[in-house]
Short mmCIF file of C-alpha atoms in Angstrom, two decimals:
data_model
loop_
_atom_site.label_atom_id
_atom_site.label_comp_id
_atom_site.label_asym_id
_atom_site.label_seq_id
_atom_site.Cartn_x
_atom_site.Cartn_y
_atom_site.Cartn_z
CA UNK A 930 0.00 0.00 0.00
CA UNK A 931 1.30 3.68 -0.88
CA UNK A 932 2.31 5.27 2.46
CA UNK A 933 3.14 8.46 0.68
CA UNK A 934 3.66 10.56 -2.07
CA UNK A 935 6.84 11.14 -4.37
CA UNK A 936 7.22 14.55 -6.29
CA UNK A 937 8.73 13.44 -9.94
CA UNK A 938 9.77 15.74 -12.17
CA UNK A 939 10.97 14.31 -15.58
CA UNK A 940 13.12 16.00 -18.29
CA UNK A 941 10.85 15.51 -21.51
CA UNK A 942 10.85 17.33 -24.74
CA UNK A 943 9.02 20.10 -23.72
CA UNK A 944 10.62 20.92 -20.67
CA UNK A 945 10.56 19.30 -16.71
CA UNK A 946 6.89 17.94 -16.23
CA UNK A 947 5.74 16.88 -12.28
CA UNK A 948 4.25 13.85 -11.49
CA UNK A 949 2.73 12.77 -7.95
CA UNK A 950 3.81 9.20 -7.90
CA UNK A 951 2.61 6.70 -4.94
CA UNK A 952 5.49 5.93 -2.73
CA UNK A 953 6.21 2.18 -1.57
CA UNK A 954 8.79 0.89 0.88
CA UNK A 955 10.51 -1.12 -1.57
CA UNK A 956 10.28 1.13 -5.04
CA UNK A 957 12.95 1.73 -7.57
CA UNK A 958 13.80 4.77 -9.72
CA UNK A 959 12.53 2.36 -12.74
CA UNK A 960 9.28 1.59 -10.93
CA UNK A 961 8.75 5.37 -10.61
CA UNK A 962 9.51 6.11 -14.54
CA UNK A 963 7.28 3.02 -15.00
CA UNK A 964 4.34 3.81 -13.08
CA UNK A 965 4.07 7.26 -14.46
CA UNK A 966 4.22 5.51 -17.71
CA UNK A 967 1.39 3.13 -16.95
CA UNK A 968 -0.53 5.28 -14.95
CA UNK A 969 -0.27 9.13 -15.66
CA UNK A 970 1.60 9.58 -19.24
CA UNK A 971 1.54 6.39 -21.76
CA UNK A 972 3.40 8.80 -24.21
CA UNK A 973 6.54 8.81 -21.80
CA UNK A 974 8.95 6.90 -23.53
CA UNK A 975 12.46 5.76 -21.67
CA UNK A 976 14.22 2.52 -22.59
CA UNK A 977 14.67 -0.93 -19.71
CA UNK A 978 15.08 -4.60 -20.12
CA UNK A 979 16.43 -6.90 -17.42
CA UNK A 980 15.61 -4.95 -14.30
CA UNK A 981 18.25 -6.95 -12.59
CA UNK A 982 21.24 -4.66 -13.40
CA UNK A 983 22.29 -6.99 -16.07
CA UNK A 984 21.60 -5.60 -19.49
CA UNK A 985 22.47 -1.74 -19.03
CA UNK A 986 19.76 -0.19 -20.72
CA UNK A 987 17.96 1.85 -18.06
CA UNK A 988 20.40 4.34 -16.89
CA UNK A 989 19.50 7.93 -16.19
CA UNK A 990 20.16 11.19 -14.35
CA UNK A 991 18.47 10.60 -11.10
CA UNK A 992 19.30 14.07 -9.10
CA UNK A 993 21.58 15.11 -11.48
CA UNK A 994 23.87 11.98 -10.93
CA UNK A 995 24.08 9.17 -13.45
CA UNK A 996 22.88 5.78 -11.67
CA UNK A 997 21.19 2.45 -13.20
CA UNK A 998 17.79 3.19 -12.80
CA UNK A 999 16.28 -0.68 -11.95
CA UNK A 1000 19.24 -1.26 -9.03
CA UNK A 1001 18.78 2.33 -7.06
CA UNK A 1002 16.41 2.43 -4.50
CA UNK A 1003 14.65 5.54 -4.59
CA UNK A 1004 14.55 5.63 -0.50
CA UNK A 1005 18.81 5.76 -1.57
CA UNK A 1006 18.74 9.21 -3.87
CA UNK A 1007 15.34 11.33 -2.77
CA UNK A 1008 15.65 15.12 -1.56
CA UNK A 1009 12.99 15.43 0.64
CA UNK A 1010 9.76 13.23 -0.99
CA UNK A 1011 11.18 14.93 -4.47
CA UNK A 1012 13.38 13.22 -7.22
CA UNK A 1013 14.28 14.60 -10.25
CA UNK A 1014 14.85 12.42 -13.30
CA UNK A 1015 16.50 12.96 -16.82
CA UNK A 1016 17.79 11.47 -19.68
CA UNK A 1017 21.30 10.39 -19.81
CA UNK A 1018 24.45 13.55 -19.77
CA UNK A 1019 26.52 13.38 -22.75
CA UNK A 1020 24.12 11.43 -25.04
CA UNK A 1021 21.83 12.58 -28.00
CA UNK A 1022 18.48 12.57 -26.71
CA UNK A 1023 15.91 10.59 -28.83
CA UNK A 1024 12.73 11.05 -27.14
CA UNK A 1025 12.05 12.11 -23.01
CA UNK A 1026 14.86 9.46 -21.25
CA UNK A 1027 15.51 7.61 -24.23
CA UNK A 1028 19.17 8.48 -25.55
CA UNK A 1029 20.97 7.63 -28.33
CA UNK A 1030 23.50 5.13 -27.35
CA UNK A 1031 25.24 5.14 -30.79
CA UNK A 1032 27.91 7.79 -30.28
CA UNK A 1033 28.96 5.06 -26.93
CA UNK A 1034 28.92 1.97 -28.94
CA UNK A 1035 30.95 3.65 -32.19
CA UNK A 1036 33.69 4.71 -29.57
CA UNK A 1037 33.98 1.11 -28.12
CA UNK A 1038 34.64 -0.05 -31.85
CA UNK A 1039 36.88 2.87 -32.17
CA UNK A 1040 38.82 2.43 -29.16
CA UNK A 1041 39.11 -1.36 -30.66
CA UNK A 1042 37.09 -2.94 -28.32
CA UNK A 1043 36.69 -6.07 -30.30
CA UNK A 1044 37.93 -9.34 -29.66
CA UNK A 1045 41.61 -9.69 -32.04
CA UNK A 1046 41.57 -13.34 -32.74
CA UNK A 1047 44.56 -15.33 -34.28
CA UNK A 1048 43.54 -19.08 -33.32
CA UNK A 1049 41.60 -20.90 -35.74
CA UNK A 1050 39.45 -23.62 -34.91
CA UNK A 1051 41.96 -26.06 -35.11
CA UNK A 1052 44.17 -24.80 -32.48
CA UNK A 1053 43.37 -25.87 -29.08
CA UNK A 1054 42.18 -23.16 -26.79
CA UNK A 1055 44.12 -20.42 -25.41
CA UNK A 1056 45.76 -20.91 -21.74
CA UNK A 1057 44.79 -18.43 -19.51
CA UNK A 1058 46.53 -17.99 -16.30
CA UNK A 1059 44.24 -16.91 -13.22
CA UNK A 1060 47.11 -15.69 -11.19
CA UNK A 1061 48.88 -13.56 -13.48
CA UNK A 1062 49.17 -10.01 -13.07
CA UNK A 1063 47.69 -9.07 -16.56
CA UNK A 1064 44.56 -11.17 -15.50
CA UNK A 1065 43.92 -9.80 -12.68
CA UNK A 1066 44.01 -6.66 -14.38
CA UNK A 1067 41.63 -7.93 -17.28
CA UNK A 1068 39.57 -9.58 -14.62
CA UNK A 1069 39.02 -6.33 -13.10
CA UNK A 1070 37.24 -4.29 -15.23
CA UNK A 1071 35.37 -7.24 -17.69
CA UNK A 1072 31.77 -6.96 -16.09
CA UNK A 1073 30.81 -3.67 -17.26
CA UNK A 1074 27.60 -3.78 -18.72
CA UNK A 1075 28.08 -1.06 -21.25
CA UNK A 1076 25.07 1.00 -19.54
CA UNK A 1077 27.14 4.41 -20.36
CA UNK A 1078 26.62 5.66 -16.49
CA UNK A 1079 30.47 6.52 -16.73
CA UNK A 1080 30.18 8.02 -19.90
CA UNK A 1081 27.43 10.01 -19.07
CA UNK A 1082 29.57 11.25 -15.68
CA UNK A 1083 32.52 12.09 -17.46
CA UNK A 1084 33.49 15.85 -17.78
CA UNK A 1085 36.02 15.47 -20.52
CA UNK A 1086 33.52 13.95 -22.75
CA UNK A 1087 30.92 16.52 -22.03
CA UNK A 1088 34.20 19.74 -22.96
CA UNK A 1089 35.64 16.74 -25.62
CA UNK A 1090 33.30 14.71 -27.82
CA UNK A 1091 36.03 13.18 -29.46
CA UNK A 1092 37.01 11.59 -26.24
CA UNK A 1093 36.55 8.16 -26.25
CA UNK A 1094 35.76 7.61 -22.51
CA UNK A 1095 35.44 5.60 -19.76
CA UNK A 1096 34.22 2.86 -20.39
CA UNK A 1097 35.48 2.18 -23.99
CA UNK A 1098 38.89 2.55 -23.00
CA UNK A 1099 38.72 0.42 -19.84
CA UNK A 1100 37.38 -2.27 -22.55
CA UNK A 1101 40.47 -1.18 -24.34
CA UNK A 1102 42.66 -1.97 -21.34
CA UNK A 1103 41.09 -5.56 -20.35
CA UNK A 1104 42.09 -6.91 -23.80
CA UNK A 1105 44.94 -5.50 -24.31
CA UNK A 1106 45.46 -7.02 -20.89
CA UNK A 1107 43.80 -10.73 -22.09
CA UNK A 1108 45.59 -13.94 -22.98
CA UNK A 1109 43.47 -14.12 -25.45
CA UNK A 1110 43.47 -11.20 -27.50
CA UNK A 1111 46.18 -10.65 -29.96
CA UNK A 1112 46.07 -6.88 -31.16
CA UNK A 1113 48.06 -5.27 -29.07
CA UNK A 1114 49.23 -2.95 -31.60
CA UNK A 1115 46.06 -2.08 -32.61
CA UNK A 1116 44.40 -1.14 -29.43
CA UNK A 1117 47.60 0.71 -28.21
CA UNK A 1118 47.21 3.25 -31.94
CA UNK A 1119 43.42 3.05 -31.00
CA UNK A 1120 43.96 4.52 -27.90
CA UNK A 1121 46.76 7.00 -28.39
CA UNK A 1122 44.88 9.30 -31.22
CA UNK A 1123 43.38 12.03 -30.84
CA UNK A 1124 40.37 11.02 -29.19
CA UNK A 1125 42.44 8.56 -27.01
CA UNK A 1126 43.24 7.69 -23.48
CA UNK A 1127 45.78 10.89 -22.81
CA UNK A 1128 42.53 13.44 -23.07
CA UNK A 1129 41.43 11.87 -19.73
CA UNK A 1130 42.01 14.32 -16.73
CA UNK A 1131 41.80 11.31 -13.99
CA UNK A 1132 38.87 13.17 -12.51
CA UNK A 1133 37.70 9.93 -11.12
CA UNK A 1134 33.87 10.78 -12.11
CA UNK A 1135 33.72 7.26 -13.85
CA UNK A 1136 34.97 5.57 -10.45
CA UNK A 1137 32.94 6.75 -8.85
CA UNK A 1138 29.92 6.67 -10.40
CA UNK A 1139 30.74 2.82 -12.04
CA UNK A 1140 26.88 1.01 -11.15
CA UNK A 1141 28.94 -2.55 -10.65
CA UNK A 1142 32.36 -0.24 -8.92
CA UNK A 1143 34.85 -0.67 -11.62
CA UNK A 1144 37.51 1.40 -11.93
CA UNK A 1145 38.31 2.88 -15.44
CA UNK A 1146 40.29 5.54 -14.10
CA UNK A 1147 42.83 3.07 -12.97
CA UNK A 1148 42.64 1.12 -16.42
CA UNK A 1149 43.13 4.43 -18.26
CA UNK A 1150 46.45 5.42 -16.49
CA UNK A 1151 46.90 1.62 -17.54
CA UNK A 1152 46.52 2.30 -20.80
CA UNK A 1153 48.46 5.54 -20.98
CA UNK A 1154 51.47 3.95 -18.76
CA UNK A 1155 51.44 1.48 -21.48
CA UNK A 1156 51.56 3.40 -24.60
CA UNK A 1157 54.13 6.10 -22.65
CA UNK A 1158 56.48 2.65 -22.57
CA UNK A 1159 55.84 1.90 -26.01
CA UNK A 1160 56.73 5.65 -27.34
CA UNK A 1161 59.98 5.22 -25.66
CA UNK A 1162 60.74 1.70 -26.40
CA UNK A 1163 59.31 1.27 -29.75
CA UNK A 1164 58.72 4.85 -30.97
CA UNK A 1165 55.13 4.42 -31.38
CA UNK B 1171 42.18 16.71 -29.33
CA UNK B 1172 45.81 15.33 -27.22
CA UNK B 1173 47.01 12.62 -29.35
CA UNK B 1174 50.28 10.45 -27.41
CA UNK B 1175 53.24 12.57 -28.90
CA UNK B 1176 51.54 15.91 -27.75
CA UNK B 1177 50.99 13.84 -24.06
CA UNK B 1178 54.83 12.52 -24.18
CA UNK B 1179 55.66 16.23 -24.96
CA UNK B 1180 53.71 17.86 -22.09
CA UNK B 1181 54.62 14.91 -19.44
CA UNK B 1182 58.10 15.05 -20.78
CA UNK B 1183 58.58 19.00 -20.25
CA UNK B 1184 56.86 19.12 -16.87
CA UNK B 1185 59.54 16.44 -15.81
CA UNK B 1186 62.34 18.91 -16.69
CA UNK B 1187 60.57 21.83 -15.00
CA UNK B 1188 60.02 20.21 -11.97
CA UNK B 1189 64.39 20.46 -11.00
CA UNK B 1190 64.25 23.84 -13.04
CA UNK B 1191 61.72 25.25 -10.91
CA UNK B 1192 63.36 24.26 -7.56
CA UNK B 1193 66.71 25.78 -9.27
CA UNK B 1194 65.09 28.98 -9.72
CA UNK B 1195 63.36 29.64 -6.17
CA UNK B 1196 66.75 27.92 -4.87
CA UNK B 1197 68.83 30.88 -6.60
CA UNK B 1198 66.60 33.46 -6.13
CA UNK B 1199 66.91 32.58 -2.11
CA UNK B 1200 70.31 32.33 -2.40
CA UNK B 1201 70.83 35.62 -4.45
CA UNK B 1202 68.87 38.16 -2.37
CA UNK B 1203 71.01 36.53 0.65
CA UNK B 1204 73.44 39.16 0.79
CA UNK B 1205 71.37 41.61 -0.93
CA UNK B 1206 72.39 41.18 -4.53
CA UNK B 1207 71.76 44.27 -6.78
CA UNK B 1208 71.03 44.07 -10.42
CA UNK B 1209 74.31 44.85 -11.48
CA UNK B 1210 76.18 42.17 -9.62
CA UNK B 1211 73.70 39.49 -10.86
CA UNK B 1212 74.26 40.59 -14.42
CA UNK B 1213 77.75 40.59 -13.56
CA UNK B 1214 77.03 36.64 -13.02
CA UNK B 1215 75.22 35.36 -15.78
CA UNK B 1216 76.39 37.75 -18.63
CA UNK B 1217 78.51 35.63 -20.37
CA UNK B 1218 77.41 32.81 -18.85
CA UNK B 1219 77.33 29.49 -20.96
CA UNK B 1220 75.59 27.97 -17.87
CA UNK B 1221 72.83 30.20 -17.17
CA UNK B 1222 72.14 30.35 -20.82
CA UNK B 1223 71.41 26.60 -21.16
CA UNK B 1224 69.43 26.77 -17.21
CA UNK B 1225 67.21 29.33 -18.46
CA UNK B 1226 66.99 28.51 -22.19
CA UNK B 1227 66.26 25.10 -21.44
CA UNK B 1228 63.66 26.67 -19.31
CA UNK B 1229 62.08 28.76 -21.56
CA UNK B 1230 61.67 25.78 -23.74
CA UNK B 1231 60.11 23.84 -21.64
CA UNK B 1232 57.98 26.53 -20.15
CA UNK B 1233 56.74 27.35 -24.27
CA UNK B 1234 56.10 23.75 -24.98
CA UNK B 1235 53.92 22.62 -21.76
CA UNK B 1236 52.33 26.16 -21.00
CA UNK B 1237 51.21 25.93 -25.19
CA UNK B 1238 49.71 22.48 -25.01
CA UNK B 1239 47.86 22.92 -21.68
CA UNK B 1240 46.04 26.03 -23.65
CA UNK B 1241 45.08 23.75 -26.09
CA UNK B 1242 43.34 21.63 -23.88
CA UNK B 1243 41.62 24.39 -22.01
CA UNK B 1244 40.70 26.41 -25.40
CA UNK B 1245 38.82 22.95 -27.07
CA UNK B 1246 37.34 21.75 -23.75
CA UNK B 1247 36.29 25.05 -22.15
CA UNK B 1248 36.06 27.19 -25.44
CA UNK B 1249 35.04 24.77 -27.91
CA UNK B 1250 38.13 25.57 -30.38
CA UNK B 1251 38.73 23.01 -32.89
CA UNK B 1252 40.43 21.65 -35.42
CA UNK B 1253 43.13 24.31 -37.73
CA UNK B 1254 42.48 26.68 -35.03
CA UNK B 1255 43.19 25.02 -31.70
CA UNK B 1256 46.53 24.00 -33.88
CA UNK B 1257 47.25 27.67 -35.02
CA UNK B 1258 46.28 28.77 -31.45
CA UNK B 1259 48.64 26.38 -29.67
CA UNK B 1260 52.09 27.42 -31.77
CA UNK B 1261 51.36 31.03 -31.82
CA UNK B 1262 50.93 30.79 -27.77
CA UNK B 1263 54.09 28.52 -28.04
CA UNK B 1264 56.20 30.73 -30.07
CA UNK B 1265 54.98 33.83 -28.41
CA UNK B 1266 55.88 32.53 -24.78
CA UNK B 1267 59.44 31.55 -26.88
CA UNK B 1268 59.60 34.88 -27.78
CA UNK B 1269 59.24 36.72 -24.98
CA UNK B 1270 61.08 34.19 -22.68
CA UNK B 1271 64.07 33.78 -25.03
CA UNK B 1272 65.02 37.56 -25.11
CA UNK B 1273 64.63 38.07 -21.36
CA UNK B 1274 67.09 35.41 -21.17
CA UNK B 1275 69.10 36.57 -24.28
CA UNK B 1276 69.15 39.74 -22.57
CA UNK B 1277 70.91 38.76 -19.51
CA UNK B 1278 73.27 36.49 -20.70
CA UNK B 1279 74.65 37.40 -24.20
CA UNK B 1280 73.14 40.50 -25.27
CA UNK B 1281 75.81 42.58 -23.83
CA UNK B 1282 78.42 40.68 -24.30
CA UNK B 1283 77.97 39.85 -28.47
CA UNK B 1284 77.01 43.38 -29.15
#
């Protein structure tokens, strides 16, 4: 039963709109967006899937701050009985909290966040070391979820929007950190152009921000200790 | 925007500044000790081979990293871009040259080669 009332106001098109949404004990940020969808405003449009934090589709600005929307308990991020909600910082918006996640996506490709095979099917399977230092490293940052919360954080990408960020270079850093990716060379050039790793200012907005607590900051000083050793060493 | 060699060159430069900046303040202590006048410290580094290289070296570092950190601030903050943010970081590079190298021109060699 709704013991109270929660004052939403939602970025849309048009401007902020205010909603008086029934408050629960146990209520997400999601089940808010959702139950103004359902109940006040079928036109709202915002974009979920799992509602486990598993598929990173449902981040937002909650209170200005970038959070997945399904995992944060509204009791967690509420000024008073108000929240504020938005679509996602750094993002092209497509309709109300929808973004366009394209411009995140093309950087992961950019910043050669692929997987560099040279095994064929005939070769038995790549050993991979649990202990080793470079898989602990990989290990470290390979459950991002790709819901753009860091991106959407970062201040270098919101002055830079050639900056890859966050969370494409940390990708960046896991394989170029994985016994089982073989492009070194290409992910090191990926990441030291223009758009690369050295625009980051180690602000430490992605850290701290990171839904599942990665740490890209970490994996971009990686990533630019790496290709500073390569410029001396190799001249590249 | 700050591609690796324009990093390398920044990181690079702020590594020598770092001992040239403790140099500086170090001599500048040292100098008003006794209460140096203007005249006896020209007396010292006119002519000086050493001071030349401290303070040209200096000045070259100070041009490079004080050029490329204005890049950075000019695209992120003032949304310069492309031929611009290029033409914007040499000319503040070469004008910080400029002015650095004949202050120190000036109190090394000037008087002596003319």
């Amino acid at each position: 039963m709704p013991s109270d009332v929660l004052h939403v106001t939602i970025d849309r098109a048009n401007g902020p709109e205010s909603f008086e949404v029934p408050a629960y004990d146990n209520q997400t940020v999601l089940d808010v967006v959702s139950w103004v969808q359902q109940n006040a405003d079928p036109t709202l449009s915002y974009r979920f899937a799992c509602r486990v934090g598993m598929c990173g589709s449902c981040a937002m600005m909650v209170n200005g701050v970038p959070r997945w929307t399904c995992r944060t308990h509204v009791s967690k991020v509420t000024d008073g009985a108000a929240i504020h909600v938005g679509p996602l910082r750094n993002l092209p918006i497509i309709k109300d909290l929808a973004v366009d996640m394209d411009p995140f996506f093309d950087k992961w490709v950019a910043a050669e966040g692929v997987h560099h095979g040279g095994l064929t099917r005939d070769d038995s399977i790549a050993v991979v070391d649990e202990g080793s230092a470079t898989r602990v490293e990989a290990n470290a940052g390979i459950e991002c979820i790709n819901c753009s919360v860091c991106y959407a954080a970062c201040d270098t990408v919101a002055g830079n929007a050639d900056y890859l960020g966050p969370a494409a270079l940390q990708r960046a850093w896991t394989l170029l950190n994985d016994a089982k990716d073989e492009g070194s060379v290409a992910i090191l050039d990926a990441v030291s152009g223009d758009g690369g790793c050295h625009n980051c200012h180690s602000m430490g907005s992605c850290t701290l921000y990171c839904p599942n607590e990665l740490d890209p900051m970490s994996a971009i000083a990686g990533l630019k200790r790496e290709t500073a050793k390569n410029f001396f060493w190799r001249g590249r | 925007m700050l591609g690796l060699r324009l990093y390398m060159a920044q990181r690079i430069t702020a590594l020598l500044m770092g001992p040239f900046v403790l140099g500086h303040i170090a001599v500048m202590i040292y100098a008003i000790q006794g209460g140096l006048s203007a005249a006896e410290i020209l007396g010292r580094t006119q002519g000086s081979v050493l001071w030349f290289l401290f303070y040209g070296l200096f000045v070259v570092a100070v041009s490079i990293h004080g050029a490329i950190g204005l890049r950075v601030i000019a695209h992120e903050w003032g949304r310069v871009q492309g031929r611009a943010l290029d033409v914007l970081m040499w000319g503040m590079g070469l004008a910080f040259f400029a002015l650095g190298a004949r202050a120190v021109w000036a109190v090394t060699f000037a008087g002596v080669v003319t």
